[in-house]
Coordinates of C-alpha atoms in Angstrom, one line a residue:
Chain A
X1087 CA -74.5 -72.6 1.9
X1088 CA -73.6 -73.7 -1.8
X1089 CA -71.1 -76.3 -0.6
X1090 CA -73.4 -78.2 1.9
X1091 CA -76.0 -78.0 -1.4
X1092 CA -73.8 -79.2 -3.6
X1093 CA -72.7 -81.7 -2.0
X1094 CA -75.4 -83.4 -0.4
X1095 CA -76.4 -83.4 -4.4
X1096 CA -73.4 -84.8 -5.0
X1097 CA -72.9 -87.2 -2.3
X1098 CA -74.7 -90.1 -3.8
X1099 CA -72.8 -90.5 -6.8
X1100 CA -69.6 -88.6 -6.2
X1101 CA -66.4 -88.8 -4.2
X1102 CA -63.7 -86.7 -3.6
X1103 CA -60.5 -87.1 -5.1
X1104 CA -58.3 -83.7 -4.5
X1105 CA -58.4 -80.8 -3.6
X1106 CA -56.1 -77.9 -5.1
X1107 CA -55.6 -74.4 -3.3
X1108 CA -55.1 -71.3 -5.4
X1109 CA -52.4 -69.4 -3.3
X1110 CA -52.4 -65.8 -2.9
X1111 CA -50.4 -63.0 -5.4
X1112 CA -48.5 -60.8 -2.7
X1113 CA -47.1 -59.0 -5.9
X1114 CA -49.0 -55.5 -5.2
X1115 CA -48.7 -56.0 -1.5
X1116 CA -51.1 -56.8 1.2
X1117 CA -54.5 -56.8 -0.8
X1118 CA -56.1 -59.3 -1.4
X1119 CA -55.5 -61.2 -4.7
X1120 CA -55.1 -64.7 -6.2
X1121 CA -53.1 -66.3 -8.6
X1122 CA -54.6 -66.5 -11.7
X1123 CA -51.6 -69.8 -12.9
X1124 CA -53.8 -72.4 -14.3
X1125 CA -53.2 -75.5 -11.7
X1126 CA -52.5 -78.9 -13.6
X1127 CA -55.1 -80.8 -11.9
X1128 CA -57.6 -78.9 -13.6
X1129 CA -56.1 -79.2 -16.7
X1130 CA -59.0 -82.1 -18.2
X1131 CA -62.1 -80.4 -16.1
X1132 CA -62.3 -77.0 -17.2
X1133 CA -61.1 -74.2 -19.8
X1134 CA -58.2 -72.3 -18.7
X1135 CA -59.7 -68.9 -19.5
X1136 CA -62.7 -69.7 -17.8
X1137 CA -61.1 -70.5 -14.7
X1138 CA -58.9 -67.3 -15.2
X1139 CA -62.2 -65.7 -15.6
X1140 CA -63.4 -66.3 -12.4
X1141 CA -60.1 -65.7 -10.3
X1142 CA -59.8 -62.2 -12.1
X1143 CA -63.8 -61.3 -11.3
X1144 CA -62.7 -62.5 -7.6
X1145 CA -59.5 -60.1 -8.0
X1146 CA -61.2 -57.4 -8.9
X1147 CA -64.3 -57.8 -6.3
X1148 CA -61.8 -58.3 -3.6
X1149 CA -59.8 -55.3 -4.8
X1150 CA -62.9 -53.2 -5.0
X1151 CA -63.4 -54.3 -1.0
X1152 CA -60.4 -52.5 -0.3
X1153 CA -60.4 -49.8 -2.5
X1154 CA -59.5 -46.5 -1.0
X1155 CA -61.4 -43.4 -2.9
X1156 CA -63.3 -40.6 -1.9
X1157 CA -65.7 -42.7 -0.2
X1158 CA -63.9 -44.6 1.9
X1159 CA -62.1 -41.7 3.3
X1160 CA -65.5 -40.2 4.3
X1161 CA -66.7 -42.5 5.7
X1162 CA -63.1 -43.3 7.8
X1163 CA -63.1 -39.6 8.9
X1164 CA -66.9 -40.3 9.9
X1165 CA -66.4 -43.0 11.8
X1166 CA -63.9 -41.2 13.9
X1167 CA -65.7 -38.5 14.6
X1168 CA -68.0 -41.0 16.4
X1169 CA -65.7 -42.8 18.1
X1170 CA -66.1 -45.6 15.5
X1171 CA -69.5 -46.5 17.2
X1172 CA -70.7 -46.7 13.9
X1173 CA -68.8 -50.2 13.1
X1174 CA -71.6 -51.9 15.5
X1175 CA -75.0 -50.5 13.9
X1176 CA -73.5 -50.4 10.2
X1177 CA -72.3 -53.1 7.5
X1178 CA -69.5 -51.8 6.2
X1179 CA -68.6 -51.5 2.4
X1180 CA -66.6 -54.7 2.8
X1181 CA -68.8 -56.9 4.3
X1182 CA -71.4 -55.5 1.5
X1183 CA -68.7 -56.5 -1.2
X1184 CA -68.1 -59.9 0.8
X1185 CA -71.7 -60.6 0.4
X1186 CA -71.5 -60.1 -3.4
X1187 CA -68.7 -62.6 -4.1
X1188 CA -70.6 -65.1 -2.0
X1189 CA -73.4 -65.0 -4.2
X1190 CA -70.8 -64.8 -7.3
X1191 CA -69.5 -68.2 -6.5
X1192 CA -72.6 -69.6 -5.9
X1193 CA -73.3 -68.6 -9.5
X1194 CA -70.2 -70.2 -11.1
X1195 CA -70.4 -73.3 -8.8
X1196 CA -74.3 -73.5 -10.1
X1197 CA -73.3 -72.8 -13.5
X1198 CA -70.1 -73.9 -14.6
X1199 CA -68.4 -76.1 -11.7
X1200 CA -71.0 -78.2 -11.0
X1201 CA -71.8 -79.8 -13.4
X1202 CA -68.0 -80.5 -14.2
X1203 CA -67.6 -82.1 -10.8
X1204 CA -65.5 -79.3 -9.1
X1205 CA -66.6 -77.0 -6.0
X1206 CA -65.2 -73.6 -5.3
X1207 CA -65.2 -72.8 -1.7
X1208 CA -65.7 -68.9 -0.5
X1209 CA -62.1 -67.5 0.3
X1210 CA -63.5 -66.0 3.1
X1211 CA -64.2 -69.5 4.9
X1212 CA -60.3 -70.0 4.4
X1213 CA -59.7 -66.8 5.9
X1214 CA -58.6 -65.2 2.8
X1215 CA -55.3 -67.7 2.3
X1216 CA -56.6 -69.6 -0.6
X1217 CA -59.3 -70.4 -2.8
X1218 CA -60.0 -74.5 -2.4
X1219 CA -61.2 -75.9 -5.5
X1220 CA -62.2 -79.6 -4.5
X1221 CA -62.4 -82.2 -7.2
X1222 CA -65.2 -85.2 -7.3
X1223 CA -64.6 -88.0 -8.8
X1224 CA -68.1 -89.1 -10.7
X1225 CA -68.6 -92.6 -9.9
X1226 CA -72.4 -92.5 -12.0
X1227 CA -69.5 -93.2 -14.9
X1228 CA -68.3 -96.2 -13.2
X1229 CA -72.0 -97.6 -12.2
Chain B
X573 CA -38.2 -85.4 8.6
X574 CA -39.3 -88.1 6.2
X575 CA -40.9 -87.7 3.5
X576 CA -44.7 -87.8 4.8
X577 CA -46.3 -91.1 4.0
X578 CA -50.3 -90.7 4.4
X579 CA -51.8 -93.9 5.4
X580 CA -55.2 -94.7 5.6
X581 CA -56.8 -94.8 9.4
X582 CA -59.9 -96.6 10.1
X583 CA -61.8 -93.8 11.5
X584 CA -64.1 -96.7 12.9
X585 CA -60.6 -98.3 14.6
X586 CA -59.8 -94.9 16.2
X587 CA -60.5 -95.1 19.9
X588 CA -62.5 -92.6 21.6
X589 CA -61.1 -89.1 22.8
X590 CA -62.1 -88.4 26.3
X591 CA -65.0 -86.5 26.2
X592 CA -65.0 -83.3 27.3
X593 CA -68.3 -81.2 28.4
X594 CA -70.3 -82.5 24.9
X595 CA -69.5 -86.1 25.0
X596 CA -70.5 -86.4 20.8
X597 CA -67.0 -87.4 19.6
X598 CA -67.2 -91.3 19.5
X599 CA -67.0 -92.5 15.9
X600 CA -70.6 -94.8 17.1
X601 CA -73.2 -94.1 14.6
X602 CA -75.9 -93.8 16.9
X603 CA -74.6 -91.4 18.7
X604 CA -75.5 -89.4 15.5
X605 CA -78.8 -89.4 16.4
X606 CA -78.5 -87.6 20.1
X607 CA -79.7 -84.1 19.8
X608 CA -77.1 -82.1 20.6
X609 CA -76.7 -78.1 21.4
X610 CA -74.9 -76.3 18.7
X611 CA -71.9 -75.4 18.8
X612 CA -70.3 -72.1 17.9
X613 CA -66.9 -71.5 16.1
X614 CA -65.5 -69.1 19.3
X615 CA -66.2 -72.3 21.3
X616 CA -63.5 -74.6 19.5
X617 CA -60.8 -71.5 18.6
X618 CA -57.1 -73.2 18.8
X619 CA -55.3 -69.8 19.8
X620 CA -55.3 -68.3 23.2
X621 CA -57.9 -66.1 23.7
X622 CA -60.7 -65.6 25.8
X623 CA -64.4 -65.1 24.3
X624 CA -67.5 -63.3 25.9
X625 CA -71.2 -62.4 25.0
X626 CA -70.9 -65.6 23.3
X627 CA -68.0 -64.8 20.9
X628 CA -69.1 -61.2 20.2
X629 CA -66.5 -59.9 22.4
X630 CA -62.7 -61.0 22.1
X631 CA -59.6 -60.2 24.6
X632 CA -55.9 -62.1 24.5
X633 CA -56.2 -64.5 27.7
X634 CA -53.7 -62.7 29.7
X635 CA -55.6 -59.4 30.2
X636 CA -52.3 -57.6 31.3
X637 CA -53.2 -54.5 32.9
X638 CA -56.1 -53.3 31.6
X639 CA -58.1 -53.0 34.6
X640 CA -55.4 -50.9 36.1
X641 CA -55.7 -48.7 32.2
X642 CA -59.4 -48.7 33.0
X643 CA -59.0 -47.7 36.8
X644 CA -56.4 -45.2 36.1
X645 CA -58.6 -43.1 33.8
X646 CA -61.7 -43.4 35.7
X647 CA -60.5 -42.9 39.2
X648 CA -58.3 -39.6 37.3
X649 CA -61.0 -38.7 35.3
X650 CA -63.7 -38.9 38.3
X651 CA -61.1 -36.9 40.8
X652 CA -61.1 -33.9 38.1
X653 CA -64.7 -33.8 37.5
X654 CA -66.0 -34.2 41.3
X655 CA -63.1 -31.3 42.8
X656 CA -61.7 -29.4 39.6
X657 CA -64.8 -28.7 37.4
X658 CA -66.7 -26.5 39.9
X659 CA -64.2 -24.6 40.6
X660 CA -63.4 -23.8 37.1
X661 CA -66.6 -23.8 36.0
X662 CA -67.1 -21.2 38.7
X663 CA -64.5 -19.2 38.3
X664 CA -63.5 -19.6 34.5
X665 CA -65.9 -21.1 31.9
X666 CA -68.8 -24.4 31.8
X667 CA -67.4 -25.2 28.7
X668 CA -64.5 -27.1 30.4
X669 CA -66.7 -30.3 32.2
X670 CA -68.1 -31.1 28.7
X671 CA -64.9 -30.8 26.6
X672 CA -63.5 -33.2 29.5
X673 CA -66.7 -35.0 29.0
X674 CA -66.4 -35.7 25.5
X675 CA -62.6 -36.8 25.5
X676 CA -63.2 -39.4 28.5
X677 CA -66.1 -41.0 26.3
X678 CA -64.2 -40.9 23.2
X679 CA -60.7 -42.4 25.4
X680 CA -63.4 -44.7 27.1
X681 CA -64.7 -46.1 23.8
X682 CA -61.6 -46.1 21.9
X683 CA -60.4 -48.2 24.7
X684 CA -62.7 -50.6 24.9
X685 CA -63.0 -51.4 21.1
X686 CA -59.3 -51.5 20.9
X687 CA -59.5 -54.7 23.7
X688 CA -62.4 -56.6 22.6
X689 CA -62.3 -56.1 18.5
X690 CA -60.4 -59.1 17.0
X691 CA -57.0 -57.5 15.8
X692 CA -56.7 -59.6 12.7
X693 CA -56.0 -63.2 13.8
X694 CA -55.6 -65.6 11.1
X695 CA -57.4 -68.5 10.9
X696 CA -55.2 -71.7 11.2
X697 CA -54.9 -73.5 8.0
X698 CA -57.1 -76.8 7.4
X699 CA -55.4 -80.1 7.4
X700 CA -56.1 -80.4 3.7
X701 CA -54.0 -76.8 2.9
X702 CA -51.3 -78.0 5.6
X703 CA -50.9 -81.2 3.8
X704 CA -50.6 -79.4 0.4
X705 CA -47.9 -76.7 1.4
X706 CA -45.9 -79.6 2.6
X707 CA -46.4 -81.1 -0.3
X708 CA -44.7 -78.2 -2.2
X709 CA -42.3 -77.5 -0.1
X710 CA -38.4 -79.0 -1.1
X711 CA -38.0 -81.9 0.9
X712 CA -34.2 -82.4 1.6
X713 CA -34.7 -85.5 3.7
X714 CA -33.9 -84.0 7.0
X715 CA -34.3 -86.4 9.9
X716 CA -34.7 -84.1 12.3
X717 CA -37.7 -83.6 14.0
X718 CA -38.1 -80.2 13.0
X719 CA -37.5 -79.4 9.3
X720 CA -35.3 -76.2 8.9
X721 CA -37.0 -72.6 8.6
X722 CA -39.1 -72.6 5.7
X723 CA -39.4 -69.4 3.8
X724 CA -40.6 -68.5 0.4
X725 CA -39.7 -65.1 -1.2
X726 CA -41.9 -63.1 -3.0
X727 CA -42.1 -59.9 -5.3
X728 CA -43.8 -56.7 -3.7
X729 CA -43.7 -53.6 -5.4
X730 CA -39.9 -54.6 -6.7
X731 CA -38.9 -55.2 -3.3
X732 CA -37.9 -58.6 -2.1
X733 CA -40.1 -60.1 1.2
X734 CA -39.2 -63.1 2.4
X735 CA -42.1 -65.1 3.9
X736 CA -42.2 -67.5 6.9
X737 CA -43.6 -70.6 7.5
X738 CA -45.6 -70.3 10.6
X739 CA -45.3 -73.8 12.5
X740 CA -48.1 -73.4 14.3
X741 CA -50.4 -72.3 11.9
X742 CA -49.4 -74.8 9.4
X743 CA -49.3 -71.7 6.7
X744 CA -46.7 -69.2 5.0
X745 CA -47.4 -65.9 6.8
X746 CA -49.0 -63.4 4.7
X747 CA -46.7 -60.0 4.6
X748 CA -46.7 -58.1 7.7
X749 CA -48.6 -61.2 9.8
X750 CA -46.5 -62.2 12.7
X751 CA -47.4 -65.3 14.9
X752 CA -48.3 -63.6 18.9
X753 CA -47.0 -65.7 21.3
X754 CA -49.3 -64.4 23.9
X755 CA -52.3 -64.9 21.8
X756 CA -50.9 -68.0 19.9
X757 CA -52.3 -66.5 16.5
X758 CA -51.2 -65.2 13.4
X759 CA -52.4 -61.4 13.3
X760 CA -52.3 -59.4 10.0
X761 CA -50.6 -56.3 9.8
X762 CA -49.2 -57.4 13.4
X763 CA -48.0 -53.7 14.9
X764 CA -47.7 -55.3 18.4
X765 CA -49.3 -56.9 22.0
X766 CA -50.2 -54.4 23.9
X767 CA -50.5 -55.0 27.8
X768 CA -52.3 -52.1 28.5
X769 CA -55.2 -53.0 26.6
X770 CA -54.7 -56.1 27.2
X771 CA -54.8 -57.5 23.4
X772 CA -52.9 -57.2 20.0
X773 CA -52.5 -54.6 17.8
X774 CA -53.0 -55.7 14.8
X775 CA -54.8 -54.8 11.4
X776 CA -58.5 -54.5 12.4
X777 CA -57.7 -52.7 15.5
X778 CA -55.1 -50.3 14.9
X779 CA -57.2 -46.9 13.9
X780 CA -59.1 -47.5 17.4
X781 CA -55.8 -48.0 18.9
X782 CA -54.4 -44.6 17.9
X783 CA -57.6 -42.8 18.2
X784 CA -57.4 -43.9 21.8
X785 CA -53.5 -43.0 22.4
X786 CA -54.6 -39.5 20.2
X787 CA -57.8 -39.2 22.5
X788 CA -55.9 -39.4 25.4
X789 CA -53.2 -37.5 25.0
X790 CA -55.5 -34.3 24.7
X791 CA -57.5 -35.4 27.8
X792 CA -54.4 -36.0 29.7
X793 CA -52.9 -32.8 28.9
X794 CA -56.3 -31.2 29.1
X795 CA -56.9 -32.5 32.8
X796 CA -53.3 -31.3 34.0
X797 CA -53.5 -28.2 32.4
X798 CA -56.9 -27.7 34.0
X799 CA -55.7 -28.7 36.7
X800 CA -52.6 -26.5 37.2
X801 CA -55.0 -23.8 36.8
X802 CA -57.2 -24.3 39.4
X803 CA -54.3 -24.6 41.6
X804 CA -52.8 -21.4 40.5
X805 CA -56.1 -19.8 41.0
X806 CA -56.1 -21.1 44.5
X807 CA -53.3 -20.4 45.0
X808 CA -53.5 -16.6 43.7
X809 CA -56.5 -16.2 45.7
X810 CA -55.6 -17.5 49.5
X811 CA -53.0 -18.8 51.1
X812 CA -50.2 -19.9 49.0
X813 CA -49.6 -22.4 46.6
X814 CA -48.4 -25.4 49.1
X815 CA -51.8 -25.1 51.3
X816 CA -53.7 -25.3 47.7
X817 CA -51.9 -28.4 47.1
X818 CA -53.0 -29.8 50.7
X819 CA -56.2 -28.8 50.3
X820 CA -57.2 -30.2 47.3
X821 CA -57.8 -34.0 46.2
X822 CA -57.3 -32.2 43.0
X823 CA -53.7 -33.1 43.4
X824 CA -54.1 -36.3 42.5
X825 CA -55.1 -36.2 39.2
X826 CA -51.8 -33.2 39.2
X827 CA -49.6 -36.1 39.3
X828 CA -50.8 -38.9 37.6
X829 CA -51.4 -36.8 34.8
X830 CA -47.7 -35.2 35.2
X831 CA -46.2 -38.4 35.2
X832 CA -48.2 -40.1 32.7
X833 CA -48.7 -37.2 30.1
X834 CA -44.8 -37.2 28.6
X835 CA -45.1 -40.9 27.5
X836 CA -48.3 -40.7 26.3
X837 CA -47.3 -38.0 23.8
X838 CA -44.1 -39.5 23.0
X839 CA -46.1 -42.9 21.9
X840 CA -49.1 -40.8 19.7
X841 CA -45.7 -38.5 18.2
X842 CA -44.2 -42.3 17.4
X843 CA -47.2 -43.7 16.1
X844 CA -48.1 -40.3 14.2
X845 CA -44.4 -40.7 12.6
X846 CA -45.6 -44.5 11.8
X847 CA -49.1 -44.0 10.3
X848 CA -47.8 -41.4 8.1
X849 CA -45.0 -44.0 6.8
X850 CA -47.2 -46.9 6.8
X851 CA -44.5 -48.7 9.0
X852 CA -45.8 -51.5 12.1
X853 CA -44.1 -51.0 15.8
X854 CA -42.4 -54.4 14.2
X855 CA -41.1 -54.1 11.5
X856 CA -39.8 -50.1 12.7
X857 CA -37.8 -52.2 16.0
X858 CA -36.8 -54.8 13.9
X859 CA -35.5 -52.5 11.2
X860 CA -37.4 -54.3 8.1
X861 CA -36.9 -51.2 5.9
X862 CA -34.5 -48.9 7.0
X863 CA -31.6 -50.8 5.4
X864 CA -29.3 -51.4 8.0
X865 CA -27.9 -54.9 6.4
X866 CA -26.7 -51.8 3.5
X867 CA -28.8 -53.4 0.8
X868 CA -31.1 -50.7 -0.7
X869 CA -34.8 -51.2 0.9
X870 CA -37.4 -49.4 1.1
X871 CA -41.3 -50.1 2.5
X872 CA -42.8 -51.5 -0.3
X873 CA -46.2 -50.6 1.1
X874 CA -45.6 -46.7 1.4
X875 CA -47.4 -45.0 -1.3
X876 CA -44.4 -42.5 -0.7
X877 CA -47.1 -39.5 0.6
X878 CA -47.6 -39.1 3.7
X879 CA -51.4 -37.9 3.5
X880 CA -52.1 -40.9 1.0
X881 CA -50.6 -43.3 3.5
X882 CA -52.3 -41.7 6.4
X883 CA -55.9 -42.4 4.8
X884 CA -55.1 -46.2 4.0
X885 CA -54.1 -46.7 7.6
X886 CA -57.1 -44.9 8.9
X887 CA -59.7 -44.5 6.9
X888 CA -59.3 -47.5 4.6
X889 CA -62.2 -49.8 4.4
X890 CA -63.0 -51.6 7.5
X891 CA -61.9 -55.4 6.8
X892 CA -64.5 -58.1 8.4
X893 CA -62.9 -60.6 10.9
X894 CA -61.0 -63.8 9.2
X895 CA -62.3 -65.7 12.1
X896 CA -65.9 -66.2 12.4
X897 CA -66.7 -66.7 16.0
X898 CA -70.3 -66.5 16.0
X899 CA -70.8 -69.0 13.3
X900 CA -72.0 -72.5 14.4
X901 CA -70.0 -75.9 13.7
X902 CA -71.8 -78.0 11.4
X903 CA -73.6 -80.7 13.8
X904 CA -71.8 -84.3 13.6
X905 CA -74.6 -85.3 10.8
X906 CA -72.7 -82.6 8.3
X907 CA -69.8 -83.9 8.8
X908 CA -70.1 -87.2 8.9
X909 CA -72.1 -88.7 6.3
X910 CA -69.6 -87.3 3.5
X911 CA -67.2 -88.9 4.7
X912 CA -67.5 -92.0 6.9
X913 CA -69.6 -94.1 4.9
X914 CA -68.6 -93.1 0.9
X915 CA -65.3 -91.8 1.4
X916 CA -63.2 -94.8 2.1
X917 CA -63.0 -96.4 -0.7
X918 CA -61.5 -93.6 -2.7
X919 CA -59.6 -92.8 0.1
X920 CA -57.5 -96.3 0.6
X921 CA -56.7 -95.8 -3.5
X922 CA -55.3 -92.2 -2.6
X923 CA -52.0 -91.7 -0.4
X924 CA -53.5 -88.0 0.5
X925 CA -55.7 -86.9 3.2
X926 CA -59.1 -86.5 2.2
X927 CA -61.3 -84.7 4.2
X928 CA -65.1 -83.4 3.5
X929 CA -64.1 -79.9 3.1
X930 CA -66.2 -78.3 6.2
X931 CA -65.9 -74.7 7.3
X932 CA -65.3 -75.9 11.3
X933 CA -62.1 -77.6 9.8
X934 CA -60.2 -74.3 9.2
X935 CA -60.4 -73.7 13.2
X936 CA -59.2 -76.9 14.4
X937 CA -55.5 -77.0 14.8
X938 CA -53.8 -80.6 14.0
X939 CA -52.7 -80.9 17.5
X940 CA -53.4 -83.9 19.9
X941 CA -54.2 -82.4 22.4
X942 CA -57.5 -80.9 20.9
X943 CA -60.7 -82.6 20.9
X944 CA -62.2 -82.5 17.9
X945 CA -65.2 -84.1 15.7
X946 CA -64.8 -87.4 14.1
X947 CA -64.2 -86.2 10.5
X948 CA -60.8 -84.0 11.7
X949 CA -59.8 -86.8 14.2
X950 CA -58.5 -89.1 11.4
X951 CA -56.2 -85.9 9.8
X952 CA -55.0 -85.0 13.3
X953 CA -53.5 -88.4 13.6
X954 CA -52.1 -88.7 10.2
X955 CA -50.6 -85.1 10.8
X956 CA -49.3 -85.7 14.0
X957 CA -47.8 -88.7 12.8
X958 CA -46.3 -86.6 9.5
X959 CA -44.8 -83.9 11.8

């Protein structure tokens, strides 16, 4: 997984100082979306539109999960028609989506967080709640 | 409650928890070396459920009456097919046994995903996101052991929702979650426990559930109309209607269906009326929208059509389970080495909890009464000591 890489990388010469959870915006409802407010402690780390660029790719990657268009409803009516058996041979469009954004924060946490000492963790491992952005301290400075 | 002072704990002071069946939770670094089996996620779950085909299968621990669900439709079902199909299909048409057929299956199915698919439960929040919503919640120096309800209000659809803090799940519940105290979990879109399946109703489950109240409805009112027929016919061509009654197992199915069939069609009419007003069983008995405090509210998750709100009920995108049951618990190795041996120094110049962020943390509730691996132990005592 990205974290375990990263932080066995990291391990030697790094130490974690905080951790900061982007909540969720219930502002359209029940999908899933973050907040894209700019948290303090990153304020010295990383741009502020580059971090809102990654919360809005997540938005709209989660929101295109949970779209509902013509497909989905096929598929829905489909699924009923077979007693939903289908759930237990087939990955659904979510879980293909799901599979996306994993590799999508591997790629930011490769390219940009890395190597400013921060670590995005997969909402999905949080259960959807929050996106955990953990902080390292870089102790090579210190050395 | 005071305001939560963190204070360092010597991991290495902490003394053993009694070991339960894998004795690996001694803070002794040799006993990072043991192989050890590993372990699965379903194997540690906080909440109240019960786990089979190692974690594939889910049901609430109290199993309510399911098997009498179960034995109900297959001892009625069984009864019509054995003494009403060949008579019907003798005297009327053999298209009757495999319409019958194909509702039991579909009820049979329907039934059986509705029990063992995970309705939606919501992971319990890591000590790390329970420290940080405590954090940012107004402390008013309250001494008592509990703090007062803590709810945060939010904007949906310009409707007001207020939000609760779940106390067992360390977390402000999502809209529509609600905290099962059967199951002990949070379950999205929470419509309600059902006893008769034997599990929650919830988000993930509740297009099986009504295909399975839908289903059998039909075969109910299928059997006792088929049923009634073949008495009638009976009774048309002997003796009378009371000696076709005697003669007949086939009264059995007569009256479970007669009894049975009137509530069943009342709950798929009350869940039809739901669906197509995107409303839960919970929110419709606790009368969340319907304005009875006389302030103007409406469901702010009604797309105001009732065809548009019966697709995103049903036929909406199947969401994956929050709770990974199948996946393994990092082994002791994982978890340890980040944070045992670097860790601490940091640590004694922060007054937060700093744990190695690990997936297995987000199903390990802060409770003592848990066992746990050694990198949680040290939060589960400074929690337990906060709250």
């Amino acid at each position: 997984m990205a974290e375990t890489h990263s932080l066995q990388d990291m391990r030697q010469q790094t130490a974690i100082t905080a951790k900061v959870f982007i909540q969720r915006d219930y502002s359209s409802g029940t999908m899933c979306q973050f907040q894209t407010k700019f948290p303090s402690e990153l304020e010295n780390r990383i741009d502020k539109q580059q971090f809102e660029e990654t919360v809005r790719a997540l938005n709209n990657m989660y929101a295109e999960a949970e779209k509902l268009g013509s497909q989905s409803y096929i598929e829905g009516c489909l699924a009923c028609l077979t007693a939903y058996t289908v759930f237990l041979c087939m990955e659904t469009h979510y879980e293909k989506v799901l599979k996306k954004i994993a590799k999508y924060i591997q790629e930011q946490n490769d390219k940009i967080y890395a190597p400013r000492g921060l670590l995005l963790t997969d909402p999905i491992e949080r259960g959807l709640r929050v996106v955990e952005i953990t902080i390292f301290e870089d102790r090579s400075l210190t050395r | 409650m005071k305001n939560c002072e963190y204070q360092q704990i010597d991991p290495q002071a902490l003394p053993t928890p009694t070991p339960t069946p894998p004795p690996h939770h001694g803070k002794d670094t040799e006993k990072k070396k043991e192989p050890r089996r590993p372990r699965r996620k379903w194997e540690v779950f906080p909440g109240k459920n019960r786990f089979y085909c190692d974690g594939r299968i889910i049901v609430a621990r109290q199993s309510g009456v399911l098997p009498l669900t179960l034995g109900l439709i297959l001892v009625t079902s069984g009864l019509f097919f054995i003494f009403d199909c060949p008579f019907l299909v003798k005297h009327l048409t053999s298209c009757i046994p495999v319409i019958g057929g194909v509702l039991f299956v579909f009820v049979l199915i329907t039934l059986l995903q509705t029990s063992f698919t995970d309705p939606g439960i919501l992971p319990r929040a890591t000590p790390d996101e329970a420290a940080d919503i405590e954090k940012q919640i107004d402390n008013t120096g309250n001494t008592s052991y509990r703090p007062p309800p803590r709810t945060k209000e939010v904007l949906i659809n310009q409707q007001v929702v207020k939000l609760k803090y779940c106390f067992t799940c360390k977390m402000f519940r999502p809209p529509r979650t609600s905290h099962c105290s059967l199951c002990d979990n949070c379950v999205e879109r929470f419509d309600h426990h059902c006893p008769w399946v034997g599990n929650c109703v919830g988000k993930r489950n509740y297009r099986f559930f009504y295909t399975f109240i839908v289903s059998l409805s039909f075969l109910t009112a299928f059997i006792f109309g088929c049923v009634t027929t073949h008495l009638a016919l009976r009774a048309q061509g002997g003796k009378g209607l009371v000696f076709a009654l005697q003669e007949s197992p086939g009264r059995y199915p007569l009256v479970i269906c007669f009894f049975s069939v009137w509530s069943i069609l009342g709950l798929s009419g009350f869940h039809t009326y739901l669906v197509a007003s995107n409303l839960t069983t919970n929110e419709d008995i606790k009368g969340s929208w319907s304005g009875k405090s006389g302030e103007d509210v409406t469901n702010p998750y009604s797309q105001k059509n009732i065809f548009i709100n019966c697709c995103s009920v049903l036929c909406a995108p199947m969401p994956p389970s929050l709770i990974d049951r199948r996946g393994f618990l990092p082994t002791d190795e994982s978890a340890q080495t980040g944070s045992a041996d670097i860790e601490l120094p940091t640590l004694a110049a922060k007054s937060e909890i700093n744990v190695v962020g690990s997936p297995f943390a987000l199903q390990k509730s802060p409770s003592p009464v848990e066992t746990s691996l050694p990198a949680v132990v040290p939060t589960q005592h400074l929690s337990a000591a906060c709250c």
